[in-house]
Coordinates of C-alpha atoms in Angstrom, one line a residue:
M1 CA 20.5 -4.6 4.1
P2 CA 18.5 -6.5 7.0
Q3 CA 20.9 -8.1 9.3
K4 CA 20.8 -12.1 9.2
A5 CA 19.4 -13.9 11.9
P6 CA 22.2 -16.0 13.9
H7 CA 22.7 -19.4 13.1
V8 CA 21.9 -21.5 16.0
I9 CA 22.4 -25.4 16.2
H10 CA 20.9 -27.8 18.6
I11 CA 22.2 -30.8 19.6
S12 CA 19.2 -32.9 21.0
A13 CA 18.2 -36.3 21.9
D14 CA 14.7 -35.1 22.7
F15 CA 13.6 -33.6 19.2
P16 CA 10.8 -35.3 17.3
D17 CA 12.3 -36.2 13.6
C18 CA 11.9 -38.5 11.1
I19 CA 13.3 -41.6 12.9
E20 CA 11.4 -41.2 16.3
P21 CA 8.4 -38.8 15.8
F22 CA 7.0 -39.1 19.2
K23 CA 9.7 -37.6 21.4
T24 CA 8.7 -35.1 24.0
P25 CA 8.0 -31.5 22.3
V26 CA 9.5 -29.0 24.5
I27 CA 12.6 -28.5 22.4
K28 CA 10.7 -28.1 19.4
T29 CA 8.4 -26.1 21.1
L30 CA 11.3 -23.8 22.2
V31 CA 13.0 -23.9 18.5
R32 CA 9.4 -22.6 17.1
M33 CA 9.0 -20.0 19.7
T34 CA 12.1 -18.4 18.6
Q35 CA 12.2 -19.1 15.0
G36 CA 12.7 -15.8 13.0
D37 CA 14.9 -14.1 15.4
F38 CA 17.1 -17.2 15.1
S39 CA 18.2 -19.5 12.4
H40 CA 17.7 -23.0 14.0
E41 CA 19.4 -25.9 12.7
V42 CA 18.4 -29.4 14.9
L43 CA 20.7 -32.2 15.1
S44 CA 18.6 -34.6 16.1
L45 CA 20.3 -37.5 18.1
N46 CA 18.9 -41.1 18.3
R47 CA 21.1 -43.8 20.2
V48 CA 20.7 -47.1 18.7
T49 CA 21.7 -50.3 20.8
P50 CA 24.5 -52.3 19.2
R51 CA 24.0 -55.8 18.4
V52 CA 26.8 -58.0 20.5
L53 CA 29.0 -59.3 17.9
P54 CA 29.5 -56.7 15.5
F55 CA 30.1 -54.4 18.5
V56 CA 32.6 -56.6 19.8
A57 CA 34.4 -56.8 16.4
R58 CA 34.4 -53.0 16.4
L59 CA 35.8 -53.1 19.8
M60 CA 38.6 -55.2 19.0
R61 CA 39.4 -53.3 15.7
G62 CA 39.7 -50.2 18.0
F63 CA 41.9 -52.2 20.6
G64 CA 39.6 -51.7 23.4
R65 CA 38.0 -48.5 22.2
P66 CA 34.8 -49.0 20.4
Q67 CA 34.6 -47.5 17.1
A68 CA 31.3 -45.4 16.6
A69 CA 28.7 -46.1 13.7
I70 CA 27.1 -43.1 12.8
S71 CA 24.6 -42.1 10.1
F72 CA 22.8 -39.1 8.8
E73 CA 19.3 -38.4 7.6
P74 CA 17.8 -35.0 6.8
F75 CA 14.4 -33.8 8.0
E76 CA 12.6 -30.7 7.9
Q77 CA 14.3 -28.9 10.8
G78 CA 17.9 -30.4 10.4
T79 CA 19.5 -33.7 10.3
A80 CA 18.4 -36.8 12.2
I81 CA 21.3 -38.8 13.4
R82 CA 21.7 -42.7 14.2
F83 CA 24.7 -43.3 16.5
V84 CA 25.5 -46.6 17.9
A85 CA 26.3 -46.7 21.5
P86 CA 25.7 -49.5 24.2
P87 CA 23.2 -49.0 27.1
K88 CA 24.0 -48.4 30.8
G89 CA 26.4 -45.6 30.0
L90 CA 29.1 -48.0 28.9
F91 CA 31.9 -45.9 27.2
H92 CA 29.7 -42.9 27.7
A93 CA 32.5 -40.2 27.0
T94 CA 34.1 -42.5 24.3
M95 CA 31.1 -42.8 22.2
L96 CA 30.1 -38.9 22.4
H97 CA 33.5 -37.6 21.6
Q98 CA 33.5 -39.5 18.4
L99 CA 29.9 -38.4 17.8
A100 CA 31.2 -35.1 18.4
D101 CA 34.3 -35.1 16.1
A102 CA 31.7 -36.5 13.2
L103 CA 29.5 -33.7 13.7
A104 CA 32.3 -30.9 13.8
D105 CA 33.8 -32.5 10.5
R106 CA 30.4 -32.5 8.9
I107 CA 29.8 -28.7 10.3
A108 CA 32.9 -27.6 8.9
R109 CA 32.8 -29.4 5.4
Q110 CA 29.4 -27.5 5.0
G111 CA 31.3 -24.2 5.4
R112 CA 28.4 -22.4 7.7
P113 CA 29.7 -22.6 11.3
P114 CA 27.0 -21.5 13.8
A115 CA 27.2 -18.4 15.7
L116 CA 26.0 -20.5 19.0
L117 CA 25.8 -24.4 19.6
I118 CA 23.3 -25.4 22.4
G119 CA 23.2 -29.0 23.7
H120 CA 20.3 -29.9 25.4
K121 CA 21.3 -31.9 28.5
L122 CA 24.6 -31.4 30.4
T123 CA 26.0 -34.7 30.8
I124 CA 25.3 -36.1 27.0
E125 CA 24.4 -33.3 24.4
G126 CA 26.4 -31.0 26.4
V127 CA 29.5 -33.1 26.1
V128 CA 29.0 -33.2 22.5
A129 CA 28.3 -29.4 22.2
R130 CA 31.6 -28.6 24.0
R131 CA 33.7 -30.6 22.2
V132 CA 32.3 -29.3 18.8
A133 CA 32.5 -25.7 19.6
K134 CA 36.0 -26.0 20.8
R135 CA 36.6 -27.6 17.3
L136 CA 35.0 -24.9 15.6
N137 CA 36.0 -21.9 17.7
V138 CA 32.2 -21.1 18.7
P139 CA 30.3 -20.5 21.9
Y140 CA 28.0 -23.1 23.2
A141 CA 25.1 -23.3 25.8
V142 CA 23.6 -26.1 27.6
S143 CA 20.6 -26.8 29.2
I144 CA 20.2 -28.7 32.6
Q145 CA 17.4 -31.6 32.5
G146 CA 17.3 -32.8 36.2
D147 CA 16.2 -36.2 35.9
T148 CA 18.8 -37.2 33.1
D149 CA 21.4 -35.1 34.4
T150 CA 21.6 -35.9 38.0
K151 CA 21.2 -39.4 37.5
I152 CA 24.1 -39.5 35.2
L153 CA 26.3 -37.3 37.5
R154 CA 25.7 -39.5 40.0
V155 CA 26.6 -43.1 38.6
R156 CA 29.5 -41.6 36.7
P157 CA 31.6 -39.7 39.2
D158 CA 34.7 -40.6 36.8
L159 CA 33.4 -38.0 34.2
A160 CA 32.9 -35.5 37.1
A161 CA 36.1 -33.4 35.5
E162 CA 34.8 -33.4 32.0
F163 CA 31.1 -32.7 33.1
R164 CA 32.6 -29.8 35.4
K165 CA 34.4 -28.4 32.2
V166 CA 31.1 -28.3 30.1
F167 CA 28.9 -26.8 33.0
Q168 CA 31.7 -24.2 34.1
E169 CA 32.7 -23.2 30.4
A170 CA 29.2 -22.7 28.7
A171 CA 28.7 -19.4 27.8
V172 CA 24.8 -19.9 29.3
V173 CA 23.3 -22.3 31.4
F174 CA 19.6 -22.9 30.9
P175 CA 17.8 -25.1 34.0
F176 CA 14.7 -26.4 33.6
S177 CA 14.1 -25.9 37.1
P178 CA 15.8 -24.5 40.2
W179 CA 16.4 -28.1 42.1
S180 CA 18.1 -29.1 39.3
L181 CA 20.7 -26.5 39.3
R182 CA 21.2 -26.8 43.0
K183 CA 21.9 -30.3 42.5
V184 CA 24.4 -29.8 39.5
E185 CA 26.3 -27.3 41.7
A186 CA 26.4 -29.6 44.5
K187 CA 28.5 -31.9 42.3
L188 CA 30.1 -29.6 39.9
G189 CA 30.9 -26.6 41.9
Q190 CA 28.8 -22.9 41.9
R191 CA 29.0 -21.4 38.1
G192 CA 30.3 -18.0 37.5
G193 CA 28.7 -17.8 34.2
R194 CA 25.3 -16.7 33.4
V195 CA 22.4 -18.9 34.5
I196 CA 18.8 -18.3 32.9
M197 CA 16.1 -20.4 34.4
L198 CA 14.1 -21.9 31.6
P199 CA 10.5 -23.2 32.6
C200 CA 9.2 -25.9 29.9
P201 CA 6.3 -24.1 27.7
T202 CA 2.9 -25.4 27.4
D203 CA 0.0 -24.5 25.3
I204 CA -2.2 -24.4 28.5
D205 CA -1.2 -21.1 29.6
A206 CA -4.1 -19.0 30.0
P207 CA -5.2 -18.5 33.8
V208 CA -8.7 -20.1 34.2
A209 CA -9.8 -19.1 37.6
P210 CA -9.9 -21.6 40.7
V211 CA -13.6 -22.7 41.7
P212 CA -13.8 -23.9 45.3
G213 CA -15.7 -27.1 46.0
G214 CA -13.8 -29.4 43.6
N215 CA -14.9 -33.0 43.3
G216 CA -11.5 -34.7 44.5
F217 CA -8.0 -35.2 43.2
V218 CA -6.8 -35.5 39.8
S219 CA -3.6 -36.9 38.5
C220 CA -2.1 -37.4 35.0
F221 CA 0.6 -39.5 33.1
H222 CA 0.5 -42.3 30.8
L223 CA 0.0 -45.5 32.8
K224 CA 3.2 -47.1 31.3
N225 CA 4.8 -44.7 33.8
H226 CA 2.9 -45.9 36.9
K227 CA 6.0 -46.6 38.8
R228 CA 7.9 -43.4 38.1
K229 CA 5.1 -41.4 38.9
N230 CA 4.6 -43.1 42.2
L231 CA 1.1 -44.7 41.8
A232 CA 2.1 -47.0 44.7
G233 CA 2.6 -44.0 47.1
M234 CA -0.9 -42.1 45.9
V235 CA -2.5 -45.5 46.7
D236 CA -0.8 -45.8 50.0
A237 CA -1.9 -42.0 50.7
M238 CA -5.6 -42.8 49.7
R239 CA -5.6 -45.8 51.9
I240 CA -4.7 -43.4 55.0
L241 CA -7.1 -40.9 53.9
N242 CA -9.7 -43.2 53.5
A243 CA -9.5 -44.2 57.4
D244 CA -10.7 -40.6 58.4
Q245 CA -11.8 -38.8 55.5
A246 CA -14.8 -40.4 54.0
G247 CA -15.7 -39.7 50.5
A248 CA -12.2 -39.0 49.1
R249 CA -11.7 -39.6 45.3
L250 CA -8.6 -39.8 43.1
S251 CA -9.2 -39.6 39.4
I252 CA -6.1 -41.1 37.3
I253 CA -6.1 -39.3 33.8
G254 CA -3.8 -41.3 31.2
G255 CA -4.1 -44.0 28.3
G256 CA -2.0 -46.9 28.1
S257 CA -1.8 -50.6 26.7
D258 CA -3.8 -53.2 28.1
G259 CA -0.9 -54.5 30.1
D260 CA -0.2 -50.9 31.5
V261 CA -4.1 -50.6 32.7
N262 CA -3.8 -54.4 34.4
D263 CA -0.8 -53.4 36.6
S264 CA -2.0 -50.1 37.3
R265 CA -5.5 -51.6 38.5
A266 CA -3.1 -54.6 40.4
A267 CA -1.3 -51.3 41.9
I268 CA -4.6 -50.1 43.1
G269 CA -6.1 -52.9 44.4
E270 CA -8.9 -52.9 46.7
V271 CA -8.3 -49.5 47.8
A272 CA -11.7 -47.3 47.3
G273 CA -12.0 -44.2 45.7
I274 CA -9.4 -44.3 43.0
E275 CA -10.6 -44.5 39.4
L276 CA -8.5 -44.9 36.0
A277 CA -10.2 -42.2 33.9
G278 CA -9.0 -43.2 30.5
P279 CA -6.9 -40.6 28.1
M280 CA -8.4 -36.9 27.3
N281 CA -7.7 -34.6 24.8
R282 CA -6.8 -31.0 25.9
D283 CA -10.1 -29.8 26.2
Q284 CA -11.2 -32.4 28.4
L285 CA -8.0 -31.8 30.4
R286 CA -8.7 -28.6 31.1
E287 CA -12.4 -29.4 32.2
S288 CA -11.4 -32.0 34.3
F289 CA -8.7 -30.0 36.0
G290 CA -10.9 -27.1 36.4
T291 CA -13.3 -29.0 38.8
A292 CA -11.1 -30.8 40.7
T293 CA -9.8 -30.0 44.2
A294 CA -6.3 -30.3 43.7
F295 CA -3.6 -32.1 41.6
V296 CA -1.4 -34.8 43.0
M297 CA 1.5 -36.5 41.2
P298 CA 4.5 -37.3 44.0
S299 CA 6.7 -38.8 40.9
H300 CA 9.9 -40.5 42.0
R301 CA 11.5 -38.9 39.2
E302 CA 10.5 -35.8 37.2
S303 CA 12.9 -33.3 35.3
F304 CA 10.2 -30.4 35.4
G305 CA 6.6 -32.1 34.9
L306 CA 4.8 -29.6 32.4
V307 CA 1.3 -31.0 34.0
F308 CA 1.8 -29.0 37.1
I309 CA 2.0 -25.7 35.7
E310 CA -0.9 -26.9 33.2
A311 CA -2.8 -27.7 36.7
L312 CA -2.1 -24.3 38.2
F313 CA -3.2 -22.5 35.3
C314 CA -6.5 -24.3 34.9
G315 CA -7.0 -23.1 38.4
L316 CA -5.8 -26.3 40.2
P317 CA -3.5 -26.2 43.3
I318 CA -0.5 -29.0 43.3
I319 CA 1.0 -31.7 45.4
Y320 CA 4.5 -32.1 43.9
P321 CA 7.6 -34.0 45.0
A322 CA 10.5 -32.4 46.8
D323 CA 13.9 -32.3 44.9
Q324 CA 11.9 -33.0 41.7
A325 CA 9.7 -31.2 39.0
V326 CA 9.0 -27.8 40.0
D327 CA 10.5 -27.6 43.1
G328 CA 12.4 -24.2 43.6
Y329 CA 9.6 -22.0 41.6
F330 CA 7.1 -22.4 44.5
D331 CA 8.8 -22.0 48.0
G332 CA 6.2 -20.8 50.5
A333 CA 3.1 -20.7 48.2
P334 CA 0.1 -22.1 49.6
F335 CA -1.2 -23.8 46.2
A336 CA 2.3 -25.6 45.7
I337 CA 2.6 -28.4 48.4
K338 CA 5.8 -29.8 48.5
V339 CA 5.9 -33.8 49.9
D340 CA 8.2 -36.4 50.4
A341 CA 7.6 -39.0 47.5
R342 CA 8.7 -41.9 49.6
N343 CA 6.2 -41.0 52.4
P344 CA 2.8 -42.0 51.8
A345 CA 1.7 -40.4 55.2
A346 CA 3.0 -36.9 54.0
I347 CA 1.4 -37.4 50.7
A348 CA -2.0 -38.2 52.4
A349 CA -1.4 -35.0 54.8
A350 CA -0.9 -32.6 51.8
M351 CA -4.0 -34.2 50.4
R352 CA -6.0 -33.6 53.8
N353 CA -4.5 -30.0 53.9
A354 CA -5.8 -29.5 50.5
M355 CA -9.3 -30.7 51.0
T356 CA -9.6 -28.8 54.2
D357 CA -8.3 -25.4 53.2
E358 CA -9.1 -25.6 49.7
T359 CA -11.1 -22.1 49.7
A360 CA -8.2 -20.5 51.1
I361 CA -5.6 -22.3 48.9
K362 CA -7.5 -21.5 45.7
R363 CA -7.9 -17.8 46.6
A364 CA -4.1 -17.5 46.9
L365 CA -3.9 -19.4 43.6
A366 CA -6.1 -16.9 42.0
Q367 CA -3.8 -14.2 43.2
W368 CA -0.9 -15.8 41.6
Q369 CA -2.4 -16.4 38.4
N370 CA -2.5 -12.5 37.7
S371 CA 1.1 -12.1 39.0
A372 CA 4.3 -11.5 37.1
D373 CA 5.6 -14.6 38.9
A374 CA 2.8 -16.4 36.8
R375 CA 3.8 -14.7 33.5
R376 CA 7.4 -16.3 33.5
F377 CA 5.6 -19.9 32.7
M378 CA 3.7 -18.5 29.5
R379 CA 5.3 -18.8 26.2
P380 CA 6.1 -15.1 25.3
A381 CA 8.0 -14.7 28.7
I382 CA 9.7 -18.3 27.8
A383 CA 10.8 -17.5 24.4
A384 CA 12.2 -13.9 25.7
N385 CA 14.4 -15.5 28.2
F386 CA 15.5 -18.3 25.8
A387 CA 16.3 -15.6 23.2
L388 CA 18.1 -13.5 26.0
G389 CA 20.4 -16.3 26.8
M390 CA 21.3 -17.1 23.0
N391 CA 21.9 -13.5 22.2
S392 CA 24.1 -12.9 25.5
A393 CA 25.8 -16.0 24.6
I394 CA 26.7 -15.1 21.0
A395 CA 27.5 -11.5 22.0
A396 CA 30.2 -12.5 24.7
A397 CA 32.2 -14.2 21.7
E398 CA 31.9 -11.6 19.5
P399 CA 35.4 -9.6 19.1
R400 CA 35.6 -6.1 20.8

């Protein structure tokens, strides 16, 4: 008899479902890439902000402890879940504990305990996964998504003890990037258990050789995010470049509403050499990246930033923010230039360097594209590492 694939339950607020189909596809891709080796089930979380009066009524009924309102709706990959919880982290642990208890009860009633639970953010889904795992006596793993997790660790020091338990007791931890692990360990202590770096997968992972003589800089983001992606910093950097580097160009790829476009144009103002190129499909994006000098996006907040990896595979050097995005993966690499996102002069200096040393930088990038280090960002390697982590977590919990 063939052995059944281990049953893994994912708890994620970032999985496209029947309630919100336009969430980021990273977790969905990880699940799809390892389907078959594992029997995946997704509990997809959707937080709903409560109306004031009903929430206050529930708060009074709970004697100051709000009572969660939770509903379930099946979809193809599992169950979409609405849970009512206030914004800004109010009653953060209280609401997550009640959600966890409801999920544990539901799983127990179904009579199919998982071999492994995975919470796909340490400070949110990880809290739920740990509590469910304790109830069901199964192992759990967590991923670290730097933007959200470091923010919550910073604003909720009162929950540090619980977050520390989530981090230290997990069978495996999957950080999306090295910088996020450093930040978490600085708050919660160095981890003794297994850690497996898990870059986010992308369909743009076939190397295209770099071509020197690029036609300028390129960035790519939805214009509604122009503040977080630091358009203002790029504009200031271009203003500095224009003073001593005639003909510098920056093309910003990405769509948005009329309001988003107007806000972005206002941020650009009269600074020369910057254009809004509008949205592009994947083939157009590859072509645009392939003809540019370098990719620049010194974001203020970025958990991973798939677009940086996509740029590298398209033959495009990158300028990325320190302590964000892909920081820690490319230390010392000439084709990946780290900058202080708060310093337009530093951004301008990196852009100037990318222009003046373009040939040498792209030569180094071409060598990297054919290395083992590049393969770690390709889907087969990511799937293999994810499977390795899940199997090791399951094996560690099996009786010997």
